[in-house]
Short mmCIF file of C-alpha atoms and ligand atoms in Angstrom, two decimals:
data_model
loop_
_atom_site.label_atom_id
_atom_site.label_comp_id
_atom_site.label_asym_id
_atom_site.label_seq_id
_atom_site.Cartn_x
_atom_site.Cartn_y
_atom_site.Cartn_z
CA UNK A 17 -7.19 -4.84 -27.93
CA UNK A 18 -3.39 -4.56 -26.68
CA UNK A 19 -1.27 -7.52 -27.39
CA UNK A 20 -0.29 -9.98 -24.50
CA UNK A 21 2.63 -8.33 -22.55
CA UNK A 22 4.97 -8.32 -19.04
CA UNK A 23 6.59 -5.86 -18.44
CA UNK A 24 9.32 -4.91 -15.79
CA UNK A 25 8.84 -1.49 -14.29
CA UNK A 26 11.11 0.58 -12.43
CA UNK A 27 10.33 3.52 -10.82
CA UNK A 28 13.04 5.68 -8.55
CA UNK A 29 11.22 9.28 -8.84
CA UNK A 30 10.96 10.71 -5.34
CA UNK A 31 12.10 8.48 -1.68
CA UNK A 32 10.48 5.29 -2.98
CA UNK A 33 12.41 2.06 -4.97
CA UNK A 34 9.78 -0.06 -6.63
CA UNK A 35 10.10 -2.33 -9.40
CA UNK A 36 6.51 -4.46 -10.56
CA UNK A 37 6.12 -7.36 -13.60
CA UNK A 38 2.83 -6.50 -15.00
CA UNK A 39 0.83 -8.20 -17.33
CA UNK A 40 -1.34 -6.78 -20.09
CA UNK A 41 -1.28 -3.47 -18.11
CA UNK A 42 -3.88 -4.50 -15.29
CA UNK A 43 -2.77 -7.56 -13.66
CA UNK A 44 0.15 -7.02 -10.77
CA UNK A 45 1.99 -10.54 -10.79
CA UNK A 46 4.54 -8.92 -8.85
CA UNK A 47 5.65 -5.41 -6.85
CA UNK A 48 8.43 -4.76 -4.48
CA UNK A 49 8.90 -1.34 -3.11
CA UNK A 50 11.73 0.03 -0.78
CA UNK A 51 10.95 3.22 1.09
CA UNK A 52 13.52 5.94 2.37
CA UNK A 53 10.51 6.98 5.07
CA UNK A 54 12.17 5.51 8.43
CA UNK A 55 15.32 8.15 7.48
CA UNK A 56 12.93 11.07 6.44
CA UNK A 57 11.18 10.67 9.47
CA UNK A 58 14.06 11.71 11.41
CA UNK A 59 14.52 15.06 8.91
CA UNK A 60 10.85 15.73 8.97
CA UNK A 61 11.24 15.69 4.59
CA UNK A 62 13.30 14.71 2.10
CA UNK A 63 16.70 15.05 1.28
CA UNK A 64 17.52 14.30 -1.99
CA UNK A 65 20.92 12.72 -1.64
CA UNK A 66 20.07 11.34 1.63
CA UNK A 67 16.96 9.24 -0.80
CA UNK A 68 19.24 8.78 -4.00
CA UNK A 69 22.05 6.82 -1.49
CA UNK A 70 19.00 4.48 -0.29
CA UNK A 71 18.17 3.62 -3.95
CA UNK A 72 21.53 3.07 -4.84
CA UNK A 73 21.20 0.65 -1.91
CA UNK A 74 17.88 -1.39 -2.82
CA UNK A 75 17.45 -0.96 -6.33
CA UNK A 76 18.98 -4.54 -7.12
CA UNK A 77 17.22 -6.31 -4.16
CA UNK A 78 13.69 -4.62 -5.47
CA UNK A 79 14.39 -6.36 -8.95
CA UNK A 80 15.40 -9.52 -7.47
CA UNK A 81 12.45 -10.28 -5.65
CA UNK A 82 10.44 -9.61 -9.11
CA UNK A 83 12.64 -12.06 -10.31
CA UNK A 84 11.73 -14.53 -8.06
CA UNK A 85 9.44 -16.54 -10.90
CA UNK A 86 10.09 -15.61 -13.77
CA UNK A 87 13.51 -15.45 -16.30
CA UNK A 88 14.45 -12.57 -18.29
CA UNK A 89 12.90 -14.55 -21.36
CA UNK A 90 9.04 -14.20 -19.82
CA UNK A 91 10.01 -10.29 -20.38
CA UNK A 92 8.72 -8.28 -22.75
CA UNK A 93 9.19 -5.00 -22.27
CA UNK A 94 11.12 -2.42 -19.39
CA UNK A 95 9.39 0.10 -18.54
CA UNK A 96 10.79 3.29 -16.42
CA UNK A 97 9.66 6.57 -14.95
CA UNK A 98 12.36 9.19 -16.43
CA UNK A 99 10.47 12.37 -14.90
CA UNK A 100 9.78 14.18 -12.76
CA UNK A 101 11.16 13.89 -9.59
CA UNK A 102 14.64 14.38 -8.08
CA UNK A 103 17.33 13.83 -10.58
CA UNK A 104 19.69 11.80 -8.25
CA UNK A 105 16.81 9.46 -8.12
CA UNK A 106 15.60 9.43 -11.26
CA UNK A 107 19.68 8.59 -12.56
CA UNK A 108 19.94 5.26 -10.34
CA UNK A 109 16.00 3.85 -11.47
CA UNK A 110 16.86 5.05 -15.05
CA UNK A 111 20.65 4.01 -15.34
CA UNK A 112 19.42 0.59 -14.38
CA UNK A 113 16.72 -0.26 -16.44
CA UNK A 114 18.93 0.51 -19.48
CA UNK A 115 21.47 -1.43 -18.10
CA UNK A 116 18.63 -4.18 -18.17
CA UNK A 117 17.17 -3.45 -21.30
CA UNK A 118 20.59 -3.98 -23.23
CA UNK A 119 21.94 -6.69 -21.77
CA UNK A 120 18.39 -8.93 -22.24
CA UNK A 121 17.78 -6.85 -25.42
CA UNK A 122 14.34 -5.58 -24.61
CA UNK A 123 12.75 -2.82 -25.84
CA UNK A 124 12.31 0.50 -22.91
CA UNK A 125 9.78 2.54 -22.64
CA UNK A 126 10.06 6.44 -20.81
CA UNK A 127 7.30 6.87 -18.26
CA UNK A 128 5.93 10.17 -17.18
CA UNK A 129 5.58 9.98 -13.73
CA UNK A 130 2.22 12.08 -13.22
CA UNK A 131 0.51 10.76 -16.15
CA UNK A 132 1.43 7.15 -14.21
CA UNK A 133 -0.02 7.78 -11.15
CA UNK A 134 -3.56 7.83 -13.02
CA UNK A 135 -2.69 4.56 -14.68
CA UNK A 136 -3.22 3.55 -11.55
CA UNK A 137 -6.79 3.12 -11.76
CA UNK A 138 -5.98 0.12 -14.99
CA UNK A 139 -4.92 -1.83 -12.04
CA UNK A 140 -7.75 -1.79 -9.69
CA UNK A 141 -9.96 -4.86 -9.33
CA UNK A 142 -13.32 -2.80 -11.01
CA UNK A 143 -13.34 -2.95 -14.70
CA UNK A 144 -10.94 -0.46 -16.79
CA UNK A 145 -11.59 2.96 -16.72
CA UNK A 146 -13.65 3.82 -19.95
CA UNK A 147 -11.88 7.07 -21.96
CA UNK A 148 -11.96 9.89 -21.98
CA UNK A 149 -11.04 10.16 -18.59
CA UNK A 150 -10.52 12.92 -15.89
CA UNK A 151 -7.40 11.96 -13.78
CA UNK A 152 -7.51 14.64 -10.87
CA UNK A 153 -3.41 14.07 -9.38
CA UNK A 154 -2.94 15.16 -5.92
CA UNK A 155 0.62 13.76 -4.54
CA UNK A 156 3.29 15.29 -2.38
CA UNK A 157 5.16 16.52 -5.28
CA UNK A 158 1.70 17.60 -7.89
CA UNK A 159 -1.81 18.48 -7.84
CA UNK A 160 -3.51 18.44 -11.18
CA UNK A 161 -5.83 17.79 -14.08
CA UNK A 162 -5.15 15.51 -16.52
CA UNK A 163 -7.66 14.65 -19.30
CA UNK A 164 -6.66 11.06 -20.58
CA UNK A 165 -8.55 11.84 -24.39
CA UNK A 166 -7.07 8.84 -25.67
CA UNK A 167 -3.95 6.22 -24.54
CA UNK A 168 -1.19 9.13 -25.65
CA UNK A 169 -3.46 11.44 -25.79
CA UNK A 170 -3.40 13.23 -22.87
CA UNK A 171 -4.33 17.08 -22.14
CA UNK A 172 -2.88 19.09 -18.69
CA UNK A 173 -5.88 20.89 -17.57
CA UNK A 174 -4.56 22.81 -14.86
CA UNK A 175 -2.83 22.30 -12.05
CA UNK A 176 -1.29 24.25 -8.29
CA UNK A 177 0.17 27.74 -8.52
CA UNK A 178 2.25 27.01 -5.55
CA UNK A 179 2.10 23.53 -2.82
CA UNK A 180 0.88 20.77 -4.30
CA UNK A 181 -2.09 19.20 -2.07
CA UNK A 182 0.15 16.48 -0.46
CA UNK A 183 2.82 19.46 0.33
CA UNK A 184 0.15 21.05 2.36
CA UNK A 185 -0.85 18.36 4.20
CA UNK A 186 3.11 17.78 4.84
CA UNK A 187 3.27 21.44 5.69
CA UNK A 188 0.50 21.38 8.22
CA UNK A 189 0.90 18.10 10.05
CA UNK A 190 4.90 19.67 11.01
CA UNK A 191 2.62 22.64 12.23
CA UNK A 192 0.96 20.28 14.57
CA UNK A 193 3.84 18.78 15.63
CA UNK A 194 3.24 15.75 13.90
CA UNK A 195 5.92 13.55 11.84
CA UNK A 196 6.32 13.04 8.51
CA UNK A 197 4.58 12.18 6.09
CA UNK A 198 1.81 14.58 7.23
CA UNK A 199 -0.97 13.41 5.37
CA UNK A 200 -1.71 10.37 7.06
CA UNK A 201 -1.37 11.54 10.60
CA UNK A 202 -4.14 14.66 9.89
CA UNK A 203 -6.27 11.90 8.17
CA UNK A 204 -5.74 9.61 12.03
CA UNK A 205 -6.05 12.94 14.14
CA UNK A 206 -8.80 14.22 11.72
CA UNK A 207 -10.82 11.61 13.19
CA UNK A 208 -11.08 12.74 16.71
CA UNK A 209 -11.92 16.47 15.15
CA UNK A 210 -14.65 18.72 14.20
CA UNK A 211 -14.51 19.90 11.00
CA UNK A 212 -16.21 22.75 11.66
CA UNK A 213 -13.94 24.17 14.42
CA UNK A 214 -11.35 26.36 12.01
CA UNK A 215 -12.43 28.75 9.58
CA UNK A 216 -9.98 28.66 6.71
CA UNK A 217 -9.55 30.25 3.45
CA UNK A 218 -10.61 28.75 -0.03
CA UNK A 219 -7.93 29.96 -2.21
CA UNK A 220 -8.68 30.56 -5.65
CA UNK A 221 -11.52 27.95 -5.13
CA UNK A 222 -14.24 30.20 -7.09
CA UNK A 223 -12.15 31.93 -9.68
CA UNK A 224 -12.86 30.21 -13.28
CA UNK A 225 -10.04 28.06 -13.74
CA UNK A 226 -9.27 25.01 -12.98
CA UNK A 227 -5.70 25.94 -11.26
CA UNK A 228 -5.45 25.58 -7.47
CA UNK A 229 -3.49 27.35 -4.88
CA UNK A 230 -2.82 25.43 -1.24
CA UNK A 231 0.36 27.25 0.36
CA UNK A 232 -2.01 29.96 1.83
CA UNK A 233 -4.37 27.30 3.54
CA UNK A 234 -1.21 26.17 5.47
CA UNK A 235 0.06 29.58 6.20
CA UNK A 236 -3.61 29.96 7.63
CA UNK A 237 -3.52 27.08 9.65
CA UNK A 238 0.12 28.65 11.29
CA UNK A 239 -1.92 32.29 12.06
CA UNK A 240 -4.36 29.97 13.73
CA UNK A 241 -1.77 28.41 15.87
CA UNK A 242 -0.51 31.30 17.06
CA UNK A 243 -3.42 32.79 17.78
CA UNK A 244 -4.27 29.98 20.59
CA UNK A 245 -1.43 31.32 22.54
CA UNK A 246 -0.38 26.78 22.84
CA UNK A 247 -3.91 25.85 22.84
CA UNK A 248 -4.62 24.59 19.59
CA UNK A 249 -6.99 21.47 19.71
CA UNK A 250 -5.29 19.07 17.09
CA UNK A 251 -7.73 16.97 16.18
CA UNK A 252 -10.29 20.13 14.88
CA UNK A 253 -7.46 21.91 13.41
CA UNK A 254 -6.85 18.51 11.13
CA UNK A 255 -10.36 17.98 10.74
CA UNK A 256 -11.25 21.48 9.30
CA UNK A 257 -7.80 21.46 6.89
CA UNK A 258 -8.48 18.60 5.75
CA UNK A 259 -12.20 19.11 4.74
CA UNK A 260 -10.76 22.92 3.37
CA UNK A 261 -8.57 20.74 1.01
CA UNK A 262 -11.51 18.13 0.40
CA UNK A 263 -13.66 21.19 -0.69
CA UNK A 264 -11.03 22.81 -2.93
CA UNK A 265 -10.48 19.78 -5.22
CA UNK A 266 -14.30 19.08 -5.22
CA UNK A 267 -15.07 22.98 -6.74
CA UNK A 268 -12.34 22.57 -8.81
CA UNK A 269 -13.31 19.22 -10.10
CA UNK A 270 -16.76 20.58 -10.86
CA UNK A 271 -15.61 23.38 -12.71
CA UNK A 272 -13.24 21.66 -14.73
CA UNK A 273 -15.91 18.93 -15.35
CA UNK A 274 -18.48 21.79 -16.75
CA UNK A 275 -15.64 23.24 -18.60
CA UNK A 276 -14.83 20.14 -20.86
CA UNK A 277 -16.50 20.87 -23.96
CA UNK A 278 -17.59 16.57 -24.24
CA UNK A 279 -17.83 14.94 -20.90
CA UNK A 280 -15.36 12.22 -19.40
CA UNK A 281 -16.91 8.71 -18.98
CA UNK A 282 -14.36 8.19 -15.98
CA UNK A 283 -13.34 10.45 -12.71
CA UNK A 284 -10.16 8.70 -11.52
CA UNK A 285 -8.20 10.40 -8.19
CA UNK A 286 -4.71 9.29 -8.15
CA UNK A 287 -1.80 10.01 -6.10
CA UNK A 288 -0.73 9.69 -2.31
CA UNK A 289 -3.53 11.94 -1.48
CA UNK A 290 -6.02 9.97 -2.77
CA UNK A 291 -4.77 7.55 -0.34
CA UNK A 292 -7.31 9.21 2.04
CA UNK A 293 -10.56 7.81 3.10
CA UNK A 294 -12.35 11.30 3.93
CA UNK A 295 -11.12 12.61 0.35
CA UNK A 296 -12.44 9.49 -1.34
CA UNK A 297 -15.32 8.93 -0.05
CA UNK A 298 -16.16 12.68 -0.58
CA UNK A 299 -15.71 12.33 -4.45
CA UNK A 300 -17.82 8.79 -4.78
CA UNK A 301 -20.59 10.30 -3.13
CA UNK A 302 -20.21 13.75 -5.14
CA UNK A 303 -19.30 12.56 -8.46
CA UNK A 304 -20.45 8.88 -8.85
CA UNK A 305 -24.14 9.78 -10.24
CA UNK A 306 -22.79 11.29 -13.48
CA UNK A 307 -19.27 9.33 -14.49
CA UNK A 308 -17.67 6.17 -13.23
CA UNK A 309 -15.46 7.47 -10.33
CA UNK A 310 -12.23 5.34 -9.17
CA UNK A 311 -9.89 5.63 -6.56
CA UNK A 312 -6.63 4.00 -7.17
CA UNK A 313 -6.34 1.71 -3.80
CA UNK A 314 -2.88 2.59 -0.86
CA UNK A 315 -0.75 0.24 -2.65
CA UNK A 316 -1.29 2.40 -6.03
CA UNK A 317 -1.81 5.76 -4.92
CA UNK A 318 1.73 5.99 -3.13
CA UNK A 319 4.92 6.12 -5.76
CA UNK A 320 4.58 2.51 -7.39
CA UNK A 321 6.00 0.32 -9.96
CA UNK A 322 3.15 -1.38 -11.10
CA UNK A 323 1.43 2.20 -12.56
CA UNK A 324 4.56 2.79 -14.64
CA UNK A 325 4.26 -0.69 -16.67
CA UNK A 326 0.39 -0.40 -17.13
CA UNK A 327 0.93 3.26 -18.20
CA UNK A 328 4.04 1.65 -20.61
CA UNK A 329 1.56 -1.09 -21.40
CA UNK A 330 -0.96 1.43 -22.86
CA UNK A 331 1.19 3.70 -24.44
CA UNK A 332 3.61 1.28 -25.84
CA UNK A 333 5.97 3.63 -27.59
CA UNK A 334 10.02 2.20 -26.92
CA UNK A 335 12.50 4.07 -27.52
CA UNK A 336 16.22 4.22 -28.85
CA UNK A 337 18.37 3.25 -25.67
CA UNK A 338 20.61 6.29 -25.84
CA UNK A 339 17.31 8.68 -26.05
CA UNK A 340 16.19 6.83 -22.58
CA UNK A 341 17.55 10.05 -20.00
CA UNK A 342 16.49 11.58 -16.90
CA UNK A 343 14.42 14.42 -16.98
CA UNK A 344 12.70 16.34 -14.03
CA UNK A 345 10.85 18.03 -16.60
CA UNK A 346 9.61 15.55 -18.84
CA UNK A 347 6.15 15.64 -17.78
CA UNK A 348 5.81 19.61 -19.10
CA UNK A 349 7.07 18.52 -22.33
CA UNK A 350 5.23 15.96 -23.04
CA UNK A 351 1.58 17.12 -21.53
CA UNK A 352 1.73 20.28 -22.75
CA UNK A 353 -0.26 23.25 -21.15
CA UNK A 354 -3.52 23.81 -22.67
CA UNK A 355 -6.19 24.67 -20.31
CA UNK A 356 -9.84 24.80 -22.65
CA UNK A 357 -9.89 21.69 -25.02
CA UNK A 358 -12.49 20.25 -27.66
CA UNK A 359 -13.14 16.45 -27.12
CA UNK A 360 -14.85 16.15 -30.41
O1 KG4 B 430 2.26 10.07 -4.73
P1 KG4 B 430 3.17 10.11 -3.57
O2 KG4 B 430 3.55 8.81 -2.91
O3 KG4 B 430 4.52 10.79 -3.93
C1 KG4 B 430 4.66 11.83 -4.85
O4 KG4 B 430 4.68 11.55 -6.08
O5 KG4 B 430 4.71 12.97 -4.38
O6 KG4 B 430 2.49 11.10 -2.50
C2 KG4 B 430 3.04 11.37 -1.25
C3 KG4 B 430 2.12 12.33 -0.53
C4 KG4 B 430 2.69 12.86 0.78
O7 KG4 B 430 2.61 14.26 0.77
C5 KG4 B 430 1.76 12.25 1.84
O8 KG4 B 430 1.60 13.05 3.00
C6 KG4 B 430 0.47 12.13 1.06
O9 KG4 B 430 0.87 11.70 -0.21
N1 KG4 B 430 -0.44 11.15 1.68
C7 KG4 B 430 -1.63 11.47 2.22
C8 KG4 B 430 -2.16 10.29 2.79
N2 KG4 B 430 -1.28 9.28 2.56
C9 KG4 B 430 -0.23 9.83 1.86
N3 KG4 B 430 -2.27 12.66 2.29
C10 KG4 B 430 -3.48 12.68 2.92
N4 KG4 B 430 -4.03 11.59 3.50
C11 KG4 B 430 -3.44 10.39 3.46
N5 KG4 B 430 -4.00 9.32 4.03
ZN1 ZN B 431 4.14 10.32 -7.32
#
């Protein structure tokens, strides 16, 4: 059993400004998050600077309102993400907590951003995930496996060789004319579609690793386009990307299942991906007969706070202030790259 903590999390790594108290890991007594969205809409992406100004802008508001109830003294711990993600960002969430940190004289924690998002799952209502678990990432800025062996323990399995998943979808909605962020507009227009429609590619679906590959299945999807001569039905083209992506992370997620020498008591699918119904439902029905499958819930699966204190709460390790720095690639450092690993 953990010992009874809050912690303040702050988490800056891509267009989002979020800052969460947390207690004991799994209860959310508080989250505020700022979005740069209603700008990126207008570029169609994001531009770095363009996000890092924005955060620079609501960073203080976002702790404020966590504020609201509580006094620094209630505080335990800060917690923030310190990579990946886009350095200007990272520098203004970063900057700040240790700005907090030594003037209340709490301990910090560093956060790896990816290994966070599957924290996620600590802070849905179902009980905890039981270890070892399979966290299958699929955001706009990753796609990958991530065996959780023990709280700091934690194994990359494989992950994209070029998009990640939430790229694609990005990628593909701007195809179809749609804004951005793509994912949720193919998951509306999906709706209206038949899935069956499009013929696209599986790359590297059946080769034996569990690595994935999703820039081709866009560049498919253009070659399709133009070979409609302006005809393209929307909704089918949606539908049958979408259930092309659905059926790329489900092979790979059996494969890298079978390949786990020990199984994993828990599934978990994390990340602004998992954010879609079609996906998620696809891997409960799939996967729930042989481990306990979770899908962390909108508020959780998009860039949030509250997974970078649970994932701080769990892996309570503070550091020296002056070791606390930005890093876009902290998460290869610290995960490692083995791809075949012995749970016993
Ligand atoms: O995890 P996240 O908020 O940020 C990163 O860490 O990258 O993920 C953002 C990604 C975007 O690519 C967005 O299009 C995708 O998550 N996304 C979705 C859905 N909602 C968000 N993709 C598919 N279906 C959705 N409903
Ligand atoms: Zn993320």
């Amino acid at each position: 059993m953990s010992p009874n903590r809050t912690i303040l999390a702050i988490e800056t790594s891509c267009d989002e400004t979020s800052a969460a108290l947390v207690k004991n890991g799994t209860d959310i007594l508080h989250i505020e998050t700022a979005s740069s969205m209603r700008k990126h809409r207008k570029t169609g992406g994001i531009v770095p600077e363009v996000g890092a100004r924005q955060q620079v802008h609501d960073i203080i508001p976002v702790i404020q309102s966590c504020l609201q109830d509580v006094s620094p003294h209630d505080i335990d711990a800060i917690a923030v993400t310190v990579g990946p993600g886009l350095i200007g960002s990272l520098v203004v969430g970063v900057e700040t907590a240790k700005i907090l940190s030594w003037a209340w004289q709490k301990p910090i924690i560093p956060v790896d951003h990816v290994v966070a998002h599957v924290y996620g799952a600590w802070l849905t209502d179902k009980a905890v995930p039981e270890l070892p678990a399979l966290g299958l990432v699929i955001s706009g800025g990753h796609t990958e496996f991530v065996l959780i062996k023990n709280h700091g323990d934690v194994v990359f399995l494989g992950g994209t060789r070029d998009d990640a998943a939430g790229e694609a979808f990005d990628k593909t909605a701007r195809l179809l004319g749609m804004p951005y962020p793509g994912g949720p507009e193919i998951e509306k227009a999906s709706k209206e579609g038949n899935a069956e429609a499009v013929s696209l590619p599986l790359p590297l679906a059946y080769e034996k690793t569990s690595e994935m590959s999703f820039s081709g299945l866009k560049t498919a999807v253009r070659n399709h386009i133009l070979s409609q001569n302006g005809n393209t039905y929307t909704a089918d083209t949606a539908a049958s990307f979408q259930k092309t992506v659905t059926e790329i992370l489900s092979i790979k997620t059996h494969y890298t299942l079978e390949n786990i020498s020990g199984k994993p008591k828990s599934l978990i699918l994390a990340g602004g991906v998992a954010a879609n119904r079609y996906i998620a439902d696809h891997f409960k029905k799939v996967f729930s007969d042989t481990l306990e499958v979770y899908v962390t819930p909108l508020m959780i699966s998009v860039d949030n706070a509250a997974m970078i204190a649970s994932y701080a709460h769990f892996n309570f390790h503070p550091e020296p202030i002056d070791h606390i720095l930005p890093d876009p690639n902290y998460h290869a450092r610290t995960v490692g790259t083995s791809k075949k690993i012995n749970l016993t």
